[in-house]
Short mmCIF file of C-alpha atoms in Angstrom, two decimals:
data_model
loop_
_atom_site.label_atom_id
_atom_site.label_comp_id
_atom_site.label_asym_id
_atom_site.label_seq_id
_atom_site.Cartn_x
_atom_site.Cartn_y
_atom_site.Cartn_z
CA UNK A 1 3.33 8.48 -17.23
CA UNK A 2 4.87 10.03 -14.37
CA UNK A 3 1.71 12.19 -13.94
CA UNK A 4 -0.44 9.56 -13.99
CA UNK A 5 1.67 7.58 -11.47
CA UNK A 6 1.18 10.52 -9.09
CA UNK A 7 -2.78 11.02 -9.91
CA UNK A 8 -2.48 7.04 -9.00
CA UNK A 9 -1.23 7.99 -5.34
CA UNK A 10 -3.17 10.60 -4.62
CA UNK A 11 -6.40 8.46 -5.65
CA UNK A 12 -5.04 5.37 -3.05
CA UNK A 13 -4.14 7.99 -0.08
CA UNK A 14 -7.41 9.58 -0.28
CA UNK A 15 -9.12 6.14 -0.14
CA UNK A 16 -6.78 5.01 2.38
CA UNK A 17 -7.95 8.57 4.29
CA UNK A 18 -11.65 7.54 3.86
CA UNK A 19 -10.98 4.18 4.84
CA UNK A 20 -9.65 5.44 8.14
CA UNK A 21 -12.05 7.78 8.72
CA UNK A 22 -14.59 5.35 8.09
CA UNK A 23 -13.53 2.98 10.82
CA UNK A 24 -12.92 5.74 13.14
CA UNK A 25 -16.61 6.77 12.73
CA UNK A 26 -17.62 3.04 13.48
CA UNK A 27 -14.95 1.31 14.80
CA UNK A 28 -14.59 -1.81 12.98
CA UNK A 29 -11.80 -2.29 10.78
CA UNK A 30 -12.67 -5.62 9.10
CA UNK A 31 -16.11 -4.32 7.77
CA UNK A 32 -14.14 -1.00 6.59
CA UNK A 33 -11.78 -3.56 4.25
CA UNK A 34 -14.95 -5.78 3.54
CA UNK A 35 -17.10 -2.98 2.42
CA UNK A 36 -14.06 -1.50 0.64
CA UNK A 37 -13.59 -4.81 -1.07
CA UNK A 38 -17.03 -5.06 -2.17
CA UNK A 39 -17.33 -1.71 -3.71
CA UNK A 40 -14.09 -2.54 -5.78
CA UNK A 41 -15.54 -6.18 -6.87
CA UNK A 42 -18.79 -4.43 -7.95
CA UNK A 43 -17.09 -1.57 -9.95
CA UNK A 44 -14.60 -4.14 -11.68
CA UNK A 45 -17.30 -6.61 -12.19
CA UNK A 46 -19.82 -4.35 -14.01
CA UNK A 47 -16.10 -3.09 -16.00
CA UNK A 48 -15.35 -7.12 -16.74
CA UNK A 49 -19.36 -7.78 -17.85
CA UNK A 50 -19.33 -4.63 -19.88
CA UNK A 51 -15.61 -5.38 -21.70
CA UNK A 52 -17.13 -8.70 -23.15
CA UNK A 53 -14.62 -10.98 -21.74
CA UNK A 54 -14.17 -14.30 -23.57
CA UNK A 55 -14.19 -16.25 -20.17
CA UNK A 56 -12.32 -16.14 -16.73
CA UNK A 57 -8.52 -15.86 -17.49
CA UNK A 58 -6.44 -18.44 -16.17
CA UNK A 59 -3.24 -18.52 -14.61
CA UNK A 60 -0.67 -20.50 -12.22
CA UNK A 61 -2.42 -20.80 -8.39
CA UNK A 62 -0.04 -17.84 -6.95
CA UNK A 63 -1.59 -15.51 -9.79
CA UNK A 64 -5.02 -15.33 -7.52
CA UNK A 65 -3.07 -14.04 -4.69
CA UNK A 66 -3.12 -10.22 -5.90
CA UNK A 67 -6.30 -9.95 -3.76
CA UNK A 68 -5.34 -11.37 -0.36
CA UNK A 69 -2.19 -9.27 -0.73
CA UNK A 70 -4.42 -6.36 -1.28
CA UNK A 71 -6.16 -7.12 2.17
CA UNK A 72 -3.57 -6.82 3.84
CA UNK A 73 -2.81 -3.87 2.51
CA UNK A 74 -5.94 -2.19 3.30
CA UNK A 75 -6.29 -3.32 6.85
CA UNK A 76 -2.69 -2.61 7.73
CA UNK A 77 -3.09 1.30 6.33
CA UNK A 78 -6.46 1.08 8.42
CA UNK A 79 -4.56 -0.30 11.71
CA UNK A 80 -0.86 1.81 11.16
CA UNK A 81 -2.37 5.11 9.70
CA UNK A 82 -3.84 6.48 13.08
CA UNK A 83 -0.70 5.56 14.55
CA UNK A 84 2.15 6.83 12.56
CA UNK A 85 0.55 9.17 10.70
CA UNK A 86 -0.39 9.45 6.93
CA UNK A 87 3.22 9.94 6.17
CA UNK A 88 4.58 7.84 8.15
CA UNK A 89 2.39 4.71 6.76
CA UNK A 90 3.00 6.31 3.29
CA UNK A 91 7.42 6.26 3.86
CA UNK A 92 6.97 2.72 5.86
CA UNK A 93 5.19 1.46 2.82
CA UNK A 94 7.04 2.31 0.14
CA UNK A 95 9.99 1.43 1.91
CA UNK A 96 8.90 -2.16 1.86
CA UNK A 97 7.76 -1.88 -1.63
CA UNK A 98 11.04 0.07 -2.70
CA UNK A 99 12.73 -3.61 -0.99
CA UNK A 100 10.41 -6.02 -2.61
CA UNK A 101 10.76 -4.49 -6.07
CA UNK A 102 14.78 -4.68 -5.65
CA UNK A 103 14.11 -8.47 -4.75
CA UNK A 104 11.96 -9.04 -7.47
CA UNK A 105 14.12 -7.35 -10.09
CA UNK A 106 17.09 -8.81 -8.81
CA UNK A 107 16.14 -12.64 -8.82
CA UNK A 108 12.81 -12.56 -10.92
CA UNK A 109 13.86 -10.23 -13.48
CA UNK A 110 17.60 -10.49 -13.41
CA UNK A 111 18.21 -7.10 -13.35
CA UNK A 112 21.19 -5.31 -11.76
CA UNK A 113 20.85 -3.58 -8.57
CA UNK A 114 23.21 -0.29 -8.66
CA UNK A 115 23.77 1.99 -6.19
CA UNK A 116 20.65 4.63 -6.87
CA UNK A 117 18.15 1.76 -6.16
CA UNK A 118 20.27 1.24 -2.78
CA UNK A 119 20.31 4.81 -2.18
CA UNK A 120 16.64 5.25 -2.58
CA UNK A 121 15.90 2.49 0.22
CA UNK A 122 18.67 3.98 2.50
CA UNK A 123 16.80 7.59 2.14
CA UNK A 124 13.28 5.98 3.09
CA UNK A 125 14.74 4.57 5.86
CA UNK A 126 16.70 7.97 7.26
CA UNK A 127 12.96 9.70 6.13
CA UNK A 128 11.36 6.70 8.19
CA UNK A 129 13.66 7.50 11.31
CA UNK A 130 13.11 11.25 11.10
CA UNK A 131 9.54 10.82 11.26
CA UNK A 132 9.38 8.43 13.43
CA UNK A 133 11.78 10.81 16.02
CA UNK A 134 9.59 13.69 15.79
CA UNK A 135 6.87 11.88 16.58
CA UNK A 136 8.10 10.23 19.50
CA UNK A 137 8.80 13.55 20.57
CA UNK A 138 13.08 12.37 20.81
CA UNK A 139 14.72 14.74 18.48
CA UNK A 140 17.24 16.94 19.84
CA UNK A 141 14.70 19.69 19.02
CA UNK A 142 12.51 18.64 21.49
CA UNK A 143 14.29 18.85 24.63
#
């Protein structure tokens, strides 16, 4: 599972890399995330056709809003990328998903929040703050 969870990242940092590239070669952003949109809703509509669905599944109105989150997603790693760096977008955003998750499992789940899930957000944050001080060229190494 682990594996496959790493496979996973590689797969979205390589089409967060293309995606970046993309717009750099033609400099719009929104039609990067559109066209990156549309390729995804064409793959997982010819996987939906061919899985013989019994209909549209339906759920509570904030269920649709997977999507929209996933926009912003896209065209934030498109706008921050160039300007932190892959790694630095990559630590920044797990960071906030590291946060949300402890949210989520704290009042959605009701799980317990112990000191290794606190420890893991602290250490994105210090890896956050070293990266961010070498790149800004203000580490003590620098001067």
């Amino acid at each position: 599972m682990i594996a496959l969870g790493v496979l996973a990242g590689i797969a979205a940092w390589l089409g967060l890399m293309f995606n970046v590239r993309f717009t750099q070669h033609h400099g719009n952003r929104w039609h990067t995330t559109f066209l990156n949109f549309l390729l995804g809703t064409l793959c997982t509509g010819m996987v939906f056709l061919f899985s013989h669905p019994a209909g549209l599944p339906a759920g509570p109105w904030w269920s649709y809003l997977g999507g929209l989150v996933g926009i912003g997603f896209v065209i934030s790693g498109v706008i921050f990328t160039p300007k932190l760096g892959g790694t630095g977008w990559l630590v920044a955003s797990v960071l906030g998903q590291v946060i949300m998750s402890q949210v989520l499992d704290a009042f959605v789940l009701h799980k317990d929040i112990g000191w290794p899930q606190v420890l893991s957000g602290v250490l994105l944050i210090l890896a956050l703050w070293l990266l961010m001080e070498k790149k800004n060229g203000t580490s003590s190494s620098s001067n």
